[in-house]
């Protein structure tokens, strides 16, 4: 039996991972499940999967979790230290599906124990890609991509020489507002931004898809994972979300990866890698689909996208600053403090100010320093948001 843990088990990726594991109960021994405020879901899954421990990120919810787990034999724990402790428990495979920079510390801890980390939490790669890869190398651990585009690239590269790669194209659906008149974007509501045309995902990544911040993170994620140069990475708007990525080789060949927009494809690939196993996903009927469309992303509609290239050019820990500023701007949009289009403007202002913090941005990439950059960038973004509100 393979020992597995799922971080962010109560979220969209976590639930899809549990769905796959539940289909083969004899194959997996579940060590830890973690979640946030949804104690009922966390406790029910932990009991059903006979996990050793269930952890909520919130310390004040420990009594609720204990009560929900009473009599199940599952241990209850809470708080950031408990999350890291759970990541240190021996496991063969850990799903990293916490949303945001909060996923970094547990992911890093898992790698220090040589565990294979299936990484949905792209934010940790954006914040500290070099640190994660270096730690994985040092402890003989492996990082497997779970983001659909990166799983697609990873599959396209199987058996290939990375030096023969000319370019990597990741696709974007264009999000909720791809066909809106530009002048309506400032008035886009939270509910409108939270509905995705093709994918069913957590609220934060759904809004990040509408603003293209998600693709901006993924461009940086591509650079970190595959070690290609920024100018080799392209983004293509593809409204059908059926081609997830394409790898272009030096002989002009483009290898495309297609699949239904169902995250169990990428999760299952990472779960069974290096093998392929049957997955309960829809098989595409291309004759029925008929046509696939592609277009270049419009910079006026998606100002967040070019920030990724500026961040990569600046280097150092700008990725951590970018992710944190974006998370803060998203919090402010969700709370109704700023408008949809303010998110890119606020993040850009915060990045300009963070760029002046040369010593901090160019310091050694450690978890402490990444955390420092993260905190300062959130403050800068909050300040920039207040200035915009006036
Ligand atoms: P979600 O909001 O549905 O779930 C997030 C999970 O993280 C929940 O279990 C929540 O309890 C937990 N969590 C939230 N804040 C936390 C904190 N501060 N500390 C500890 N745990 C916390 O999110 P999701 O859509 O499942 O996305 C998870 C990750 O996967 C994100 O990094 C996202 O970018 C990435 N991803 C998601 C999809 C998708 O289809 N949903 C696709 C590609 C990548
Ligand atoms: Mg993706």
XYZ file of C-alpha atoms and ligand atoms in Angstrom:
435
model
C 0.000 0.000 0.000
C 1.265 3.471 -0.820
C 1.274 5.973 1.990
C -0.324 9.226 0.832
C -1.232 12.587 2.380
C -3.389 15.349 0.947
C -2.765 18.967 1.888
C -5.738 21.163 1.066
C -7.955 18.045 1.042
C -11.199 20.004 1.408
C -10.594 22.138 -1.688
C -11.335 21.503 -5.329
C -8.037 19.724 -6.102
C -8.119 17.922 -2.750
C -11.612 16.553 -3.380
C -10.671 15.395 -6.878
C -7.629 13.643 -5.412
C -9.801 11.939 -2.809
C -12.174 10.853 -5.557
C -9.336 8.978 -7.290
C -8.015 7.447 -4.077
C -11.458 6.273 -2.997
C -11.809 4.262 -6.193
C -8.889 2.059 -5.113
C -9.148 1.910 -1.324
C -6.845 -1.099 -1.021
C -4.014 0.650 -2.823
C -3.607 3.562 -0.414
C -2.822 4.056 3.245
C -3.836 7.644 4.052
C -1.538 9.399 6.514
C -2.716 13.015 6.775
C -5.537 15.147 5.424
C -5.525 18.906 5.944
C -8.094 21.618 5.470
C -9.247 24.993 6.691
C -12.623 26.062 8.036
C -14.699 23.242 6.539
C -14.358 20.976 9.568
C -17.293 18.715 8.679
C -15.828 17.844 5.256
C -12.329 17.320 6.680
C -13.543 15.072 9.486
C -15.866 13.046 7.241
C -13.134 12.367 4.685
C -10.502 11.626 7.314
C -12.825 9.113 8.956
C -13.885 7.504 5.660
C -10.285 7.173 4.476
C -9.064 6.082 7.944
C -6.373 8.764 7.996
C -3.887 8.833 10.867
C -4.350 12.563 11.406
C -6.568 15.444 10.249
C -5.233 18.990 10.516
C -7.119 22.268 10.255
C -5.050 25.366 9.471
C -6.962 27.294 12.143
C -5.951 26.790 15.771
C -9.263 28.034 17.150
C -11.079 25.267 15.248
C -9.268 22.440 17.054
C -12.130 21.790 19.537
C -14.599 21.508 16.634
C -12.326 19.118 14.773
C -11.801 17.019 17.905
C -15.530 16.804 18.431
C -16.175 15.889 14.795
C -13.554 13.123 14.953
C -14.615 11.694 18.327
C -14.704 7.904 18.215
C -13.185 7.637 14.728
C -9.623 6.921 15.854
C -8.332 9.809 13.716
C -6.012 12.200 15.537
C -6.902 15.927 15.398
C -4.384 18.765 15.110
C -4.441 22.464 14.209
C -2.304 25.416 13.201
C 0.692 26.110 10.972
C 3.165 24.080 13.041
C 0.809 21.089 12.950
C 0.637 21.374 9.141
C 4.413 21.237 8.909
C 4.523 18.359 11.387
C 2.000 16.442 9.258
C 4.202 17.020 6.190
C 7.088 15.389 8.055
C 5.147 12.152 8.626
C 6.512 9.387 6.390
C 4.617 9.183 3.116
C 5.373 8.046 -0.425
C 3.298 10.724 -2.131
C 1.883 14.023 -0.949
C -0.618 16.178 -2.795
C 0.188 19.854 -2.226
C -3.158 21.559 -2.848
C -3.316 24.328 -0.279
C -4.114 27.598 -2.041
C -1.572 30.428 -1.856
C 1.827 30.968 -0.283
C 0.605 29.061 2.796
C 1.428 25.869 0.883
C 5.151 26.588 0.785
C 6.249 25.583 4.317
C 4.503 22.168 4.358
C 5.666 21.439 0.797
C 9.249 22.256 1.652
C 9.047 20.056 4.736
C 7.728 17.123 2.705
C 10.657 17.415 0.281
C 13.102 17.387 3.207
C 11.798 13.895 3.972
C 12.375 12.693 0.445
C 8.644 12.509 -0.289
C 7.320 12.783 -3.827
C 5.385 16.045 -3.925
C 2.539 16.381 -6.424
C 2.372 20.135 -6.759
C -0.928 21.815 -7.487
C 0.142 24.699 -5.256
C 1.819 26.719 -8.036
C 2.238 29.662 -5.674
C 5.030 27.900 -3.792
C 7.028 27.459 -7.024
C 6.462 31.106 -7.927
C 7.563 32.223 -4.445
C 10.525 29.933 -4.002
C 11.107 27.744 -7.048
C 14.879 27.596 -6.663
C 14.579 26.695 -2.984
C 12.082 23.893 -3.665
C 14.125 22.411 -6.511
C 17.356 22.654 -4.557
C 15.748 21.009 -1.514
C 14.297 18.240 -3.674
C 17.747 17.622 -5.158
C 19.420 17.623 -1.776
C 17.027 15.086 -0.243
C 16.376 12.967 -3.324
C 12.730 14.005 -3.470
C 10.693 14.528 -6.608
C 8.311 17.284 -7.639
C 5.531 16.317 -10.045
C 3.415 18.973 -11.752
C -0.349 18.922 -11.221
C -1.304 22.185 -12.889
C -2.980 20.975 -16.113
C -0.681 22.955 -18.421
C 2.473 21.814 -16.662
C 1.335 18.223 -16.499
C 0.729 18.516 -20.260
C 4.238 19.899 -20.869
C 5.732 17.238 -18.597
C 3.969 14.551 -20.646
C 5.072 16.219 -23.891
C 8.674 16.109 -22.705
C 8.677 12.433 -21.724
C 11.585 10.776 -23.536
C 12.685 14.077 -25.107
C 15.836 16.109 -24.649
C 15.064 19.472 -23.019
C 17.845 21.017 -25.133
C 15.771 20.264 -28.235
C 12.917 22.380 -26.906
C 12.486 25.709 -28.674
C 9.359 26.939 -26.959
C 6.606 26.019 -24.579
C 3.080 27.264 -25.193
C 0.587 27.169 -22.359
C -3.056 27.835 -23.110
C -5.551 29.997 -21.239
C -9.326 29.878 -21.489
C -9.462 33.667 -21.276
C -11.642 33.429 -18.173
C -15.040 34.847 -17.377
C -14.553 38.165 -19.205
C -12.855 37.072 -22.393
C -15.675 38.439 -24.539
C -16.758 41.410 -22.411
C -16.393 44.957 -23.749
C -13.214 46.343 -22.137
C -15.055 49.345 -20.689
C -17.264 47.031 -18.595
C -14.354 45.313 -16.825
C -13.950 47.842 -13.971
C -17.531 47.099 -12.920
C -17.212 43.305 -12.986
C -18.720 41.909 -9.789
C -17.269 39.287 -7.475
C -19.971 36.798 -8.497
C -19.243 37.370 -12.200
C -15.490 36.968 -11.691
C -16.055 33.784 -9.670
C -17.669 31.830 -12.487
C -15.413 30.029 -14.955
C -16.573 29.159 -18.495
C -14.852 25.713 -18.597
C -13.299 24.618 -15.303
C -14.840 24.012 -11.892
C -12.183 25.255 -9.440
C -11.708 27.077 -6.134
C -12.830 30.716 -6.026
C -9.367 32.284 -5.908
C -7.956 30.550 -8.987
C -11.236 31.196 -10.822
C -10.913 34.960 -10.275
C -7.211 34.723 -11.161
C -8.279 33.106 -14.439
C -10.553 36.039 -15.269
C -7.717 38.510 -14.583
C -5.045 36.243 -16.146
C -3.019 36.432 -12.928
C -3.304 32.651 -12.908
C -1.552 32.427 -16.291
C 1.054 34.946 -15.106
C 1.839 32.616 -12.187
C 1.914 29.684 -14.593
C 4.427 31.381 -16.896
C 6.784 31.685 -13.926
C 5.901 28.118 -12.880
C 6.914 26.949 -16.385
C 10.267 28.699 -16.108
C 10.914 27.138 -12.682
C 9.872 23.584 -13.559
C 11.414 23.209 -16.957
C 14.336 25.632 -16.702
C 13.563 27.352 -20.026
C 14.194 31.038 -20.705
C 11.292 33.502 -20.293
C 11.302 34.342 -24.007
C 10.672 30.651 -24.785
C 7.341 30.708 -22.928
C 4.199 31.767 -24.785
C 0.573 32.077 -23.754
C -2.243 31.361 -26.176
C -5.918 32.003 -25.517
C -7.854 28.839 -26.338
C -11.516 29.210 -25.352
C -12.341 25.466 -25.470
C -9.711 24.481 -22.820
C -9.062 21.152 -24.549
C -5.446 21.689 -25.629
C -3.635 22.329 -22.357
C -0.124 23.020 -23.607
C 2.170 22.527 -26.609
C 5.879 21.842 -26.713
C 7.758 23.155 -29.752
C 10.979 21.387 -30.770
C 13.985 22.510 -32.829
C 12.739 20.597 -35.867
C 9.550 22.665 -35.902
C 7.339 19.908 -34.469
C 4.671 20.996 -31.996
C 3.460 18.330 -29.584
C 0.038 19.180 -28.171
C -1.645 17.618 -25.155
C -5.442 17.360 -25.297
C -7.931 16.240 -22.710
C -11.276 17.125 -21.178
C -11.097 20.003 -18.677
C -11.053 17.686 -15.666
C -8.257 18.000 -13.100
C -8.368 14.260 -12.433
C -6.288 13.900 -15.636
C -3.315 15.771 -14.191
C -3.835 14.534 -10.622
C -4.072 10.940 -11.837
C -0.983 11.287 -14.001
C 1.000 12.514 -10.982
C -0.514 9.803 -8.773
C 0.383 6.925 -11.086
C 3.549 8.333 -12.662
C 5.673 6.896 -14.228
C 2.861 4.569 -15.268
C -0.468 5.408 -16.839
C -3.619 3.914 -15.383
C -7.284 4.127 -16.324
C -8.879 7.358 -15.202
C -12.610 8.111 -14.858
C -12.487 11.076 -17.225
C -14.439 11.905 -20.360
C -12.912 10.755 -23.670
C -12.878 13.553 -26.243
C -14.968 13.150 -29.374
C -13.107 15.503 -31.708
C -15.498 14.975 -34.611
C -18.323 16.242 -32.421
C -16.191 19.117 -31.078
C -15.413 20.049 -34.684
C -13.129 22.998 -34.165
C -10.550 24.431 -31.818
C -9.838 28.155 -31.621
C -6.707 30.045 -30.669
C -5.838 33.721 -30.346
C -3.129 35.895 -28.841
C -3.933 37.326 -25.412
C -4.940 41.000 -25.606
C -2.594 43.003 -23.315
C -5.300 45.624 -22.707
C -7.676 42.972 -21.400
C -5.024 41.080 -19.414
C -2.486 43.597 -18.039
C -1.425 41.097 -15.350
C 0.226 38.798 -17.894
C 3.208 40.993 -18.773
C 4.009 41.418 -15.057
C 5.225 37.809 -15.043
C 7.924 38.654 -17.585
C 8.987 41.722 -15.569
C 9.196 39.602 -12.445
C 11.387 37.014 -14.185
C 13.622 39.733 -15.613
C 14.082 41.324 -12.179
C 14.960 37.962 -10.611
C 15.847 37.399 -6.941
C 12.779 36.935 -4.776
C 10.516 39.058 -6.997
C 8.341 35.990 -7.531
C 7.480 35.935 -3.834
C 6.729 39.669 -3.966
C 4.537 39.198 -7.027
C 2.531 36.355 -5.571
C 2.031 38.114 -2.227
C 0.987 41.427 -3.802
C -1.427 39.557 -6.044
C -2.865 37.617 -3.075
C -3.390 40.858 -1.166
C -5.018 42.563 -4.163
C -7.288 39.537 -4.578
C -8.255 39.693 -0.882
C -9.111 43.377 -1.377
C -11.217 42.614 -4.453
C -13.058 39.774 -2.676
C -13.713 42.080 0.294
C -15.149 44.707 -2.068
C -12.447 47.275 -1.301
C -11.113 47.587 -4.881
C -12.494 47.010 -8.364
C -11.655 44.082 -10.615
C -9.279 46.118 -12.796
C -7.563 47.607 -9.735
C -5.964 44.236 -8.952
C -3.391 44.514 -11.757
C -2.714 48.197 -11.067
C -2.248 47.614 -7.327
C 0.068 44.661 -7.933
C 2.131 46.650 -10.419
C 2.569 49.545 -7.967
C 3.530 47.155 -5.166
C 6.104 45.516 -7.459
C 7.655 48.861 -8.381
C 8.097 49.617 -4.688
C 9.404 46.141 -3.899
C 11.938 46.523 -6.703
C 13.537 49.333 -4.673
C 14.139 46.888 -1.777
C 17.269 45.604 -3.466
C 18.983 44.005 -0.474
C 15.895 42.110 0.552
C 14.917 40.967 -2.967
C 18.448 39.787 -3.718
C 19.091 38.127 -0.333
C 19.574 34.348 -0.099
C 16.364 32.455 -0.880
C 15.447 30.891 2.476
C 11.997 30.274 3.921
C 12.544 33.171 6.365
C 13.563 35.599 3.643
C 10.722 34.534 1.364
C 8.355 35.163 4.284
C 9.871 38.626 4.823
C 9.423 39.516 1.168
C 5.874 38.142 1.282
C 4.899 40.287 4.283
C 6.378 43.480 2.911
C 4.787 42.984 -0.513
C 1.366 42.461 1.116
C 1.842 45.745 3.009
C 2.836 47.535 -0.184
C -0.181 46.165 -2.021
C -2.535 47.133 0.821
C -1.067 50.655 0.747
C -1.395 50.868 -3.032
C -5.016 49.749 -2.719
C -5.754 52.463 -0.152
C -4.198 55.079 -2.421
C -6.409 53.971 -5.293
C -9.541 54.100 -3.191
C -8.436 57.651 -2.311
P -9.634 25.664 -2.936
O -9.856 27.043 -2.460
O -10.771 24.906 -3.490
O -8.984 24.789 -1.760
C -7.906 25.268 -1.030
C -7.518 24.341 0.088
O -6.480 24.977 0.867
C -8.655 24.033 1.070
O -8.484 22.736 1.579
C -8.424 25.058 2.182
O -8.943 24.657 3.409
C -6.924 25.104 2.228
N -6.404 26.373 2.738
C -6.798 27.628 2.381
N -6.065 28.549 3.027
C -5.185 27.876 3.795
C -4.143 28.280 4.693
N -3.880 29.575 4.940
N -3.424 27.328 5.312
C -3.678 26.017 5.086
N -4.642 25.575 4.258
C -5.387 26.489 3.611
O -8.441 25.757 -3.999
P -8.171 24.826 -5.266
O -8.894 25.387 -6.438
O -8.335 23.401 -4.920
O -6.623 25.139 -5.538
C -5.611 24.577 -4.732
C -4.263 24.839 -5.395
O -4.238 24.153 -6.642
C -4.012 26.301 -5.719
O -2.626 26.555 -5.611
C -4.435 26.418 -7.173
O -3.775 27.455 -7.847
C -3.989 25.063 -7.702
N -4.723 24.610 -8.875
C -6.055 24.395 -8.797
C -6.756 23.937 -9.914
C -8.220 23.621 -9.825
O -8.766 23.072 -10.770
N -8.911 23.903 -8.735
C -6.075 23.745 -11.121
C -4.698 23.985 -11.174
C -4.033 24.411 -10.041
Mg -3.431 25.710 -14.862
